Tab-separated table of C-alpha atoms in Angstrom:
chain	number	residue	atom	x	y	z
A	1	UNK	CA	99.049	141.027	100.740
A	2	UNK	CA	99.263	138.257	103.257
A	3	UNK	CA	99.983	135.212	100.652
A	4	UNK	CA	102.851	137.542	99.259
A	5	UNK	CA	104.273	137.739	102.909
A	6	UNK	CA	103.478	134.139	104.087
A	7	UNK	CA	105.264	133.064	100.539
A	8	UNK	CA	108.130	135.113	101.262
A	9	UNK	CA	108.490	133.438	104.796
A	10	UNK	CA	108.027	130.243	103.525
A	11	UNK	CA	111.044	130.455	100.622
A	12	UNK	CA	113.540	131.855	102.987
A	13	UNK	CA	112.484	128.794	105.509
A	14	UNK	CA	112.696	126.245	102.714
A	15	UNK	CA	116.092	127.536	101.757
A	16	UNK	CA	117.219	127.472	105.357
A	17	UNK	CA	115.493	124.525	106.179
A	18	UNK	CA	115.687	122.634	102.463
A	19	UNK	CA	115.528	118.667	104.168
A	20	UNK	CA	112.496	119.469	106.610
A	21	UNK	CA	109.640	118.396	105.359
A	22	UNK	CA	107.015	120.435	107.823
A	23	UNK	CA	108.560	123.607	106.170
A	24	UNK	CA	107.541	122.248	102.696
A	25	UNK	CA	103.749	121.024	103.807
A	26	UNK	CA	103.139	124.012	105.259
A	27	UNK	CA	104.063	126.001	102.295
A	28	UNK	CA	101.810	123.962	100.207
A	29	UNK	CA	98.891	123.588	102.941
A	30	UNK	CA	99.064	127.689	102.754
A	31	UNK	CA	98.672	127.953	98.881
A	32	UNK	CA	95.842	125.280	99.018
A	33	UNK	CA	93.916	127.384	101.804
A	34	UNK	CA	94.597	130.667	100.026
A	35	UNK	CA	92.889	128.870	96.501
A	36	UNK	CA	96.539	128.593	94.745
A	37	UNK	CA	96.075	124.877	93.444
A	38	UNK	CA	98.273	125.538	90.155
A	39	UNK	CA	101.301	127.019	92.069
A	40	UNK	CA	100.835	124.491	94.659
A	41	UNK	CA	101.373	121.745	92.581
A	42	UNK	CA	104.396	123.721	90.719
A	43	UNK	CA	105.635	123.874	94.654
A	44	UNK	CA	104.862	119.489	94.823
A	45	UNK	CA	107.532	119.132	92.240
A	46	UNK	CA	109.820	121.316	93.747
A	47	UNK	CA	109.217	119.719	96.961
A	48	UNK	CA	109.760	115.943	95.755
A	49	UNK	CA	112.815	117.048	93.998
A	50	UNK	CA	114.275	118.452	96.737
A	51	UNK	CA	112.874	115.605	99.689
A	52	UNK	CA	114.812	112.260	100.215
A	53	UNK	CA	112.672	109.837	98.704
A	54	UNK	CA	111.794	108.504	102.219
A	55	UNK	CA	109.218	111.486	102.670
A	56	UNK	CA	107.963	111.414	99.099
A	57	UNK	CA	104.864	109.074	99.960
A	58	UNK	CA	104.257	111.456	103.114
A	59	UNK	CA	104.457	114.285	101.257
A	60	UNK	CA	102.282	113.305	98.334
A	61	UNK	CA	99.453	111.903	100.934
A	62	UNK	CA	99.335	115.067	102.649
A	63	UNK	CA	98.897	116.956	99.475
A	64	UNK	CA	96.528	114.924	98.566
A	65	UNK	CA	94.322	115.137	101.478
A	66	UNK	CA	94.789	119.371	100.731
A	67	UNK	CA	93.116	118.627	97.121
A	68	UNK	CA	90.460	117.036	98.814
A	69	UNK	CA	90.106	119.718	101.249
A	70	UNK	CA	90.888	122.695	99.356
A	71	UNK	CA	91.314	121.867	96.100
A	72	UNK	CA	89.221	119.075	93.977
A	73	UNK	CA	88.831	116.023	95.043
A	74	UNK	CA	89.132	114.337	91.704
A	75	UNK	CA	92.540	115.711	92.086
A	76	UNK	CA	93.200	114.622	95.233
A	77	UNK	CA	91.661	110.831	94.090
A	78	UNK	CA	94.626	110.581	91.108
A	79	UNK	CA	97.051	111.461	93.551
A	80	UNK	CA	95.942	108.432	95.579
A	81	UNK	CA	95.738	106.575	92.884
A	82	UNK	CA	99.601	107.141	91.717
A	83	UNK	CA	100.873	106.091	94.941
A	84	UNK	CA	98.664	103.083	95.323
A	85	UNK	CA	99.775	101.817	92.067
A	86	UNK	CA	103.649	102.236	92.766
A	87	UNK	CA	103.042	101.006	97.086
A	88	UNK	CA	99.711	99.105	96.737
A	89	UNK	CA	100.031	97.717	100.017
A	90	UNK	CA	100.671	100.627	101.847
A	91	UNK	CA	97.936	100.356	104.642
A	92	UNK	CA	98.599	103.718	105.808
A	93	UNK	CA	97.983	105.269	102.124
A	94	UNK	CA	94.754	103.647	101.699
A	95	UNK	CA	93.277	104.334	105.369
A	96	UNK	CA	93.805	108.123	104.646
A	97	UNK	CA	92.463	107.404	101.196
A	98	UNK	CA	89.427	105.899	102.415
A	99	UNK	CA	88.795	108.901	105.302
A	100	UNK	CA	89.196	111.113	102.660
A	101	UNK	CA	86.454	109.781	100.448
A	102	UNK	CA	84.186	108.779	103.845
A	103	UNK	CA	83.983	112.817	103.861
A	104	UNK	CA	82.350	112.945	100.402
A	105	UNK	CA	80.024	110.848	101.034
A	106	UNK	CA	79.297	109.646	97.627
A	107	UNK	CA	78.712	105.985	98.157
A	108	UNK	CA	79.901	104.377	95.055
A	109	UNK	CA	83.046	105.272	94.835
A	110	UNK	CA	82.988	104.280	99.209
A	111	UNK	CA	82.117	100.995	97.822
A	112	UNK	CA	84.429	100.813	94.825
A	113	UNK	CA	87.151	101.820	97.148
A	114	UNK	CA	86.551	99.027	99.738
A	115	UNK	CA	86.123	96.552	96.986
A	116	UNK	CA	89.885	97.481	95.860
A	117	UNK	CA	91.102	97.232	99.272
A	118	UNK	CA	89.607	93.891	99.767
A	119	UNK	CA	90.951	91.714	96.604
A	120	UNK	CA	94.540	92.783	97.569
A	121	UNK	CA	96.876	90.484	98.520
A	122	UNK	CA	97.375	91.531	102.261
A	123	UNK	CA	98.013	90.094	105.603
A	124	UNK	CA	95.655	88.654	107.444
A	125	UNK	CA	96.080	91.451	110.519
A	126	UNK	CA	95.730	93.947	107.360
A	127	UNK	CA	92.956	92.342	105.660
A	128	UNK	CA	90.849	92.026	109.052
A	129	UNK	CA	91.500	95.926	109.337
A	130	UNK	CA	89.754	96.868	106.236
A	131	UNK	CA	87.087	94.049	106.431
A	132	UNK	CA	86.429	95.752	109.939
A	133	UNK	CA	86.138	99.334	108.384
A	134	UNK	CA	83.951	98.081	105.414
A	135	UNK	CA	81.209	96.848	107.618
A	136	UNK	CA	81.151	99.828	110.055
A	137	UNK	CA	80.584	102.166	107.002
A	138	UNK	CA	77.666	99.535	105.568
A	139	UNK	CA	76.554	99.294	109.327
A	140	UNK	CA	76.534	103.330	109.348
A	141	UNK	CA	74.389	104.004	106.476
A	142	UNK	CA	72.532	101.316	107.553
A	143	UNK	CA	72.773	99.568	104.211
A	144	UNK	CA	72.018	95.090	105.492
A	145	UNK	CA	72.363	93.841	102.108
A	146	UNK	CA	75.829	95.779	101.679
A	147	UNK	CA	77.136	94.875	105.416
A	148	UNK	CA	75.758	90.875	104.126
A	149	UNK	CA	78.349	91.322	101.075
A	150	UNK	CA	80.611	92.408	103.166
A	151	UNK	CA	80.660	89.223	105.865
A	152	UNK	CA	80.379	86.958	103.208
A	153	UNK	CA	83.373	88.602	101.583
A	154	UNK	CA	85.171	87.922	104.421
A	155	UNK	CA	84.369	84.822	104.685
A	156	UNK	CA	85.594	83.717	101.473
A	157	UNK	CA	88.692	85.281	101.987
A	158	UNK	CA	89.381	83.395	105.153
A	159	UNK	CA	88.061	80.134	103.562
A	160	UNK	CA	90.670	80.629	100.387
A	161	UNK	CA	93.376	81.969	103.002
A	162	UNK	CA	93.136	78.458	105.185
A	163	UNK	CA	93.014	76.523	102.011
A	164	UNK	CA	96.249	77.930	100.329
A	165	UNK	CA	97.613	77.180	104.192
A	166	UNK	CA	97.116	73.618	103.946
A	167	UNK	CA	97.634	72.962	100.230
């Protein structure tokens, strides 16, 4: 069929091409659409063996935002997860993370999310970003006692923030 074809493309490409990774996310973006989650993560090995590490966070975002997609997103969550716990401040990471659960729309784990985001130790420009998203998602599901948390939340972080300036 098709998949046989596309697959046969996509080895000669990644042979040819073994440092791009585009030729290796689409490979793996075509075996999530066609329903081939197991060889798809056989192919993420392959794929982080073969990548400089430099794309590895890339690479693994991407793939997880296919498990989400295509895949489950349970899946998709502990591949978050892994890279969160080796690059927890990695903005980028958790913004896609966070988009990624928006679209499931189950609001606990929204909120659990947030509430990880929040106690980090981030920058101030950082901090303000996700304080920012957390109260246009309480705003949005029109939720006052959650988007009340979430000022006072940020409050308190400014308020321990200017006192560890001054101390």
């Amino acid at each position: 069929g098709d998949g046989a074809a596309a697959d046969g493309v996509f080895t000669a490409a990644s042979k040819k091409f073994r440092s791009d990774k585009r030729v290796w996310l689409a490979w793996l973006s075509s075996l999530m659409r066609r329903g081939q989650h197991e060889t798809a993560k056989e192919l993420l090995q392959r794929t982080v063996d073969t990548l400089p590490k430099a794309d590895h966070v890339e690479v693994l975002s991407k793939y997880a935002q296919l498990e989400f997609r295509y895949g489950l997103a349970e899946r998709g969550r502990t591949v978050f997860d892994g890279m969160l716990s080796s690059f927890p401040k990695r903005v980028d990471v958790w913004s896609v993370y966070i988009d990624m659960e928006l679209r499931e729309k189950d609001d606990a784990v929204i909120r659990r999310l947030f509430e990880r985001v929040v106690s980090l130790k981030l920058s101030s420009k950082k901090i303000k970003f996700f304080f920012g998203r957390y109260l246009a998602y309480a705003r949005s599901i029109n939720d006052a006692d959650l988007a009340q948390h979430v000022k006072e939340a940020a409050r308190a972080w400014v308020e321990k923030a200017t006192a560890t300036e001054t101390s």
